[in-house]
PDB file of C-alpha atoms in Angstrom:
ATOM      1  CA  MET A   1      23.093   7.909 -25.188  1.00 55.00           C
ATOM      2  CA  ILE A   2      25.629   6.389 -22.808  1.00 70.00           C
ATOM      3  CA  LYS A   3      24.878   3.133 -20.936  1.00 77.00           C
ATOM      4  CA  HIS A   4      24.419   4.840 -17.515  1.00 86.00           C
ATOM      5  CA  GLN A   5      21.747   7.050 -18.935  1.00 87.00           C
ATOM      6  CA  GLN A   6      19.927   4.090 -20.603  1.00 90.00           C
ATOM      7  CA  ASP A   7      20.159   2.200 -17.248  1.00 93.00           C
ATOM      8  CA  LEU A   8      18.873   5.222 -15.267  1.00 95.00           C
ATOM      9  CA  LEU A   9      15.923   5.816 -17.705  1.00 96.00           C
ATOM     10  CA  TYR A  10      15.075   2.045 -17.546  1.00 95.00           C
ATOM     11  CA  THR A  11      15.075   2.116 -13.665  1.00 96.00           C
ATOM     12  CA  VAL A  12      13.090   5.357 -13.386  1.00 98.00           C
ATOM     13  CA  LYS A  13      10.477   4.210 -15.899  1.00 97.00           C
ATOM     14  CA  GLY A  14      10.263   0.807 -14.113  1.00 97.00           C
ATOM     15  CA  ILE A  15       9.567   2.512 -10.810  1.00 98.00           C
ATOM     16  CA  CYS A  16       6.950   4.831 -12.419  1.00 98.00           C
ATOM     17  CA  MET A  17       5.218   1.737 -13.854  1.00 98.00           C
ATOM     18  CA  ASP A  18       5.307   0.024 -10.436  1.00 98.00           C
ATOM     19  CA  ILE A  19       3.899   3.114  -8.701  1.00 98.00           C
ATOM     20  CA  HIS A  20       1.140   3.398 -11.289  1.00 98.00           C
ATOM     21  CA  SER A  21       0.228  -0.330 -11.056  1.00 97.00           C
ATOM     22  CA  LYS A  22      -0.159  -0.113  -7.273  1.00 97.00           C
ATOM     23  CA  VAL A  23      -1.822   3.241  -6.736  1.00 97.00           C
ATOM     24  CA  GLY A  24      -3.472   3.800 -10.082  1.00 95.00           C
ATOM     25  CA  CYS A  25      -4.038   7.015 -12.013  1.00 94.00           C
ATOM     26  CA  GLY A  26      -6.236   9.025  -9.673  1.00 92.00           C
ATOM     27  CA  LEU A  27      -3.820  10.716  -7.206  1.00 95.00           C
ATOM     28  CA  MET A  28      -2.655  14.318  -7.167  1.00 96.00           C
ATOM     29  CA  GLU A  29       0.753  15.142  -8.633  1.00 97.00           C
ATOM     30  CA  HIS A  30       2.190  15.791  -5.177  1.00 97.00           C
ATOM     31  CA  ALA A  31       1.568  12.266  -4.084  1.00 98.00           C
ATOM     32  CA  TYR A  32       3.225  10.729  -7.053  1.00 98.00           C
ATOM     33  CA  HIS A  33       6.189  13.133  -6.595  1.00 98.00           C
ATOM     34  CA  LYS A  34       6.649  12.066  -2.969  1.00 98.00           C
ATOM     35  CA  ILE A  35       6.372   8.374  -3.754  1.00 98.00           C
ATOM     36  CA  LEU A  36       8.719   8.454  -6.773  1.00 98.00           C
ATOM     37  CA  LYS A  37      11.330  10.438  -4.840  1.00 98.00           C
ATOM     38  CA  GLU A  38      11.306   7.989  -1.949  1.00 98.00           C
ATOM     39  CA  LYS A  39      11.398   4.898  -4.230  1.00 98.00           C
ATOM     40  CA  LEU A  40      14.392   6.307  -6.168  1.00 98.00           C
ATOM     41  CA  GLN A  41      16.249   7.143  -2.953  1.00 98.00           C
ATOM     42  CA  ARG A  42      15.551   3.609  -1.661  1.00 97.00           C
ATOM     43  CA  ASN A  43      17.021   2.273  -4.831  1.00 96.00           C
ATOM     44  CA  GLY A  44      20.321   4.188  -4.151  1.00 96.00           C
ATOM     45  CA  HIS A  45      19.817   7.206  -6.289  1.00 97.00           C
ATOM     46  CA  THR A  46      20.643  10.747  -5.387  1.00 97.00           C
ATOM     47  CA  VAL A  47      17.445  12.760  -5.743  1.00 98.00           C
ATOM     48  CA  GLN A  48      16.956  16.470  -5.593  1.00 97.00           C
ATOM     49  CA  SER A  49      13.363  17.778  -5.344  1.00 97.00           C
ATOM     50  CA  GLU A  50      11.809  21.067  -6.295  1.00 96.00           C
ATOM     51  CA  VAL A  51      15.110  22.356  -7.680  1.00 95.00           C
ATOM     52  CA  SER A  52      15.201  26.120  -8.313  1.00 94.00           C
ATOM     53  CA  ILE A  53      16.049  27.223 -11.855  1.00 93.00           C
ATOM     54  CA  SER A  54      16.934  30.800 -12.432  1.00 91.00           C
ATOM     55  CA  ILE A  55      16.817  32.909 -15.588  1.00 90.00           C
ATOM     56  CA  THR A  56      19.436  35.461 -16.564  1.00 87.00           C
ATOM     57  CA  TYR A  57      18.748  37.894 -19.300  1.00 87.00           C
ATOM     58  CA  GLU A  58      21.453  40.495 -19.917  1.00 90.00           C
ATOM     59  CA  ASP A  59      22.018  41.885 -16.396  1.00 92.00           C
ATOM     60  CA  ILE A  60      18.636  40.843 -15.112  1.00 93.00           C
ATOM     61  CA  VAL A  61      18.464  37.781 -12.908  1.00 91.00           C
ATOM     62  CA  ILE A  62      15.158  36.121 -12.036  1.00 93.00           C
ATOM     63  CA  GLU A  63      15.845  33.850  -9.151  1.00 92.00           C
ATOM     64  CA  ASN A  64      13.584  30.822  -8.599  1.00 91.00           C
ATOM     65  CA  ALA A  65      11.851  31.431 -11.862  1.00 91.00           C
ATOM     66  CA  TYR A  66      11.074  27.726 -12.235  1.00 92.00           C
ATOM     67  CA  ARG A  67      11.216  24.583 -10.126  1.00 94.00           C
ATOM     68  CA  ALA A  68      12.190  21.231 -11.554  1.00 96.00           C
ATOM     69  CA  ASP A  69      10.241  18.460  -9.915  1.00 97.00           C
ATOM     70  CA  LEU A  70      13.116  15.914  -9.537  1.00 98.00           C
ATOM     71  CA  ILE A  71      16.728  15.607 -10.633  1.00 97.00           C
ATOM     72  CA  VAL A  72      18.146  12.141 -10.318  1.00 98.00           C
ATOM     73  CA  ASP A  73      21.871  11.420 -10.010  1.00 97.00           C
ATOM     74  CA  ASN A  74      22.584  14.845 -11.443  1.00 95.00           C
ATOM     75  CA  LYS A  75      21.877  13.315 -14.883  1.00 95.00           C
ATOM     76  CA  LEU A  76      18.195  13.332 -15.424  1.00 97.00           C
ATOM     77  CA  ILE A  77      15.509  16.004 -14.919  1.00 97.00           C
ATOM     78  CA  ILE A  78      11.994  14.692 -14.337  1.00 98.00           C
ATOM     79  CA  GLU A  79       8.754  16.734 -14.794  1.00 98.00           C
ATOM     80  CA  LEU A  80       5.688  15.009 -13.334  1.00 98.00           C
ATOM     81  CA  LYS A  81       2.120  15.583 -14.260  1.00 98.00           C
ATOM     82  CA  ALA A  82      -1.173  14.186 -13.138  1.00 97.00           C
ATOM     83  CA  ILE A  83      -3.515  15.656 -15.663  1.00 97.00           C
ATOM     84  CA  GLU A  84      -6.034  14.423 -18.162  1.00 95.00           C
ATOM     85  CA  LYS A  85      -3.930  15.159 -21.247  1.00 94.00           C
ATOM     86  CA  LEU A  86      -0.426  16.450 -21.934  1.00 94.00           C
ATOM     87  CA  GLU A  87      -0.213  19.457 -24.154  1.00 93.00           C
ATOM     88  CA  THR A  88       2.626  21.011 -26.135  1.00 88.00           C
ATOM     89  CA  VAL A  89       3.236  23.523 -23.289  1.00 90.00           C
ATOM     90  CA  HIS A  90       4.172  20.612 -20.935  1.00 92.00           C
ATOM     91  CA  PHE A  91       6.935  19.388 -23.392  1.00 91.00           C
ATOM     92  CA  MET A  92       8.118  22.950 -23.802  1.00 88.00           C
ATOM     93  CA  GLN A  93       8.236  23.374 -20.036  1.00 90.00           C
ATOM     94  CA  LEU A  94      10.602  20.457 -19.653  1.00 93.00           C
ATOM     95  CA  GLY A  95      12.594  21.606 -22.624  1.00 91.00           C
ATOM     96  CA  SER A  96      13.026  24.977 -21.084  1.00 90.00           C
ATOM     97  CA  TYR A  97      14.115  23.524 -17.744  1.00 93.00           C
ATOM     98  CA  MET A  98      16.664  21.400 -19.625  1.00 93.00           C
ATOM     99  CA  GLN A  99      18.103  24.300 -21.549  1.00 91.00           C
ATOM    100  CA  LEU A 100      18.203  26.613 -18.609  1.00 90.00           C
ATOM    101  CA  SER A 101      19.904  24.004 -16.376  1.00 91.00           C
ATOM    102  CA  GLY A 102      22.046  22.431 -18.962  1.00 91.00           C
ATOM    103  CA  PHE A 103      20.761  18.884 -18.449  1.00 94.00           C
ATOM    104  CA  GLN A 104      20.969  16.745 -21.541  1.00 93.00           C
ATOM    105  CA  LEU A 105      18.287  14.257 -20.627  1.00 96.00           C
ATOM    106  CA  GLY A 106      14.727  14.781 -19.456  1.00 96.00           C
ATOM    107  CA  LEU A 107      11.670  12.597 -18.655  1.00 97.00           C
ATOM    108  CA  LEU A 108       8.092  13.855 -18.762  1.00 97.00           C
ATOM    109  CA  VAL A 109       5.656  11.612 -16.894  1.00 98.00           C
ATOM    110  CA  ASN A 110       1.840  11.904 -16.734  1.00 98.00           C
ATOM    111  CA  PHE A 111       0.526   9.600 -14.103  1.00 97.00           C
ATOM    112  CA  HIS A 112      -3.143  10.163 -15.116  1.00 97.00           C
ATOM    113  CA  GLU A 113      -2.852   7.981 -18.194  1.00 96.00           C
ATOM    114  CA  ARG A 114      -4.625   4.677 -17.976  1.00 94.00           C
ATOM    115  CA  ASN A 115      -1.585   3.053 -19.501  1.00 95.00           C
ATOM    116  CA  ILE A 116       1.490   4.762 -17.956  1.00 96.00           C
ATOM    117  CA  LEU A 117       3.566   3.914 -21.036  1.00 95.00           C
ATOM    118  CA  ASP A 118       1.370   6.368 -23.018  1.00 95.00           C
ATOM    119  CA  GLY A 119       2.394   9.027 -20.468  1.00 96.00           C
ATOM    120  CA  MET A 120       6.075   8.750 -20.421  1.00 97.00           C
ATOM    121  CA  TYR A 121       8.272  10.782 -22.842  1.00 96.00           C
ATOM    122  CA  THR A 122      12.110  10.829 -22.975  1.00 95.00           C
ATOM    123  CA  MET A 123      13.601  14.144 -24.114  1.00 93.00           C
ATOM    124  CA  ARG A 124      17.141  14.776 -25.181  1.00 93.00           C
ATOM    125  CA  LEU A 125      18.490  18.341 -25.396  1.00 88.00           C
ATOM    126  CA  PRO A 126      20.188  17.872 -28.751  1.00 86.00           C
ATOM    127  CA  ASP A 127      16.910  16.605 -30.226  1.00 83.00           C
ATOM    128  CA  LEU A 128      15.138  19.637 -28.865  1.00 77.00           C
ATOM    129  CA  ILE A 129      17.819  21.986 -30.267  1.00 75.00           C
ATOM    130  CA  LYS A 130      17.449  20.182 -33.584  1.00 77.00           C
ATOM    131  CA  LYS A 131      13.627  20.548 -33.530  1.00 73.00           C
ATOM    132  CA  TYR A 132      13.369  24.096 -32.204  1.00 65.00           C
ATOM    133  CA  GLY A 133      16.746  25.503 -33.024  1.00 63.00           C
ATOM    134  CA  LYS A 134      19.409  26.952 -30.707  1.00 60.00           C
ATOM    135  CA  GLN A 135      17.702  29.452 -28.543  1.00 55.00           C
ATOM    136  CA  ASN A 136      20.726  30.486 -26.480  1.00 46.00           C
ATOM    137  CA  ASN A 137      23.377  31.500 -29.017  1.00 34.00           C
ATOM    138  CA  GLY A 138      24.913  27.978 -29.106  1.00 33.00           C
ATOM    139  CA  SER A 139      25.835  27.724 -25.394  1.00 36.00           C
ATOM    140  CA  ASN A 140      24.173  25.812 -22.573  1.00 38.00           C
ATOM    141  CA  SER A 141      24.753  28.587 -20.112  1.00 41.00           C
ATOM    142  CA  ASN A 142      22.094  30.669 -18.420  1.00 36.00           C
ATOM    143  CA  ASN A 143      23.144  33.825 -20.275  1.00 35.00           C
ATOM    144  CA  ASP A 144      20.049  34.272 -22.436  1.00 37.00           C
ATOM    145  CA  LEU A 145      16.400  33.826 -21.912  1.00 34.00           C
ATOM    146  CA  ILE A 146      15.371  30.574 -23.660  1.00 34.00           C
ATOM    147  CA  LYS A 147      12.055  30.350 -25.626  1.00 32.00           C
ATOM    148  CA  PHE A 148      10.561  27.548 -27.615  1.00 31.00           C
TER     149      PHE A 148
END
């Protein structure tokens, strides 16, 4: 992983820890989303929120099929949760977003963990492909429906 990505992850995780230490683990996802977006922007990062991700299968296009919570500096896709326990489907959700959008780096954050470090997971697209196999005929384009 290149230094900029490491620095970005360090910064984002630090902001998540700060938010969690100040407001706790009892808010709704939307509140954490708004706070994290604002804190990242105040720290000089470019942040896109609720980014539409489409699916193309053969000649069928499904616009706005998914919405990525946050994209930071056009390098990191963040999926936020505020739930009791993360399940496999949540990891697969972020993995699908990464493959469909071509992002190489993802962060899954569950703010409802008592210890926020237990609720943050870094995901790299090459690792996902290695674990689940190439689901899109070896390309990172939106030409095929991706499944995990």
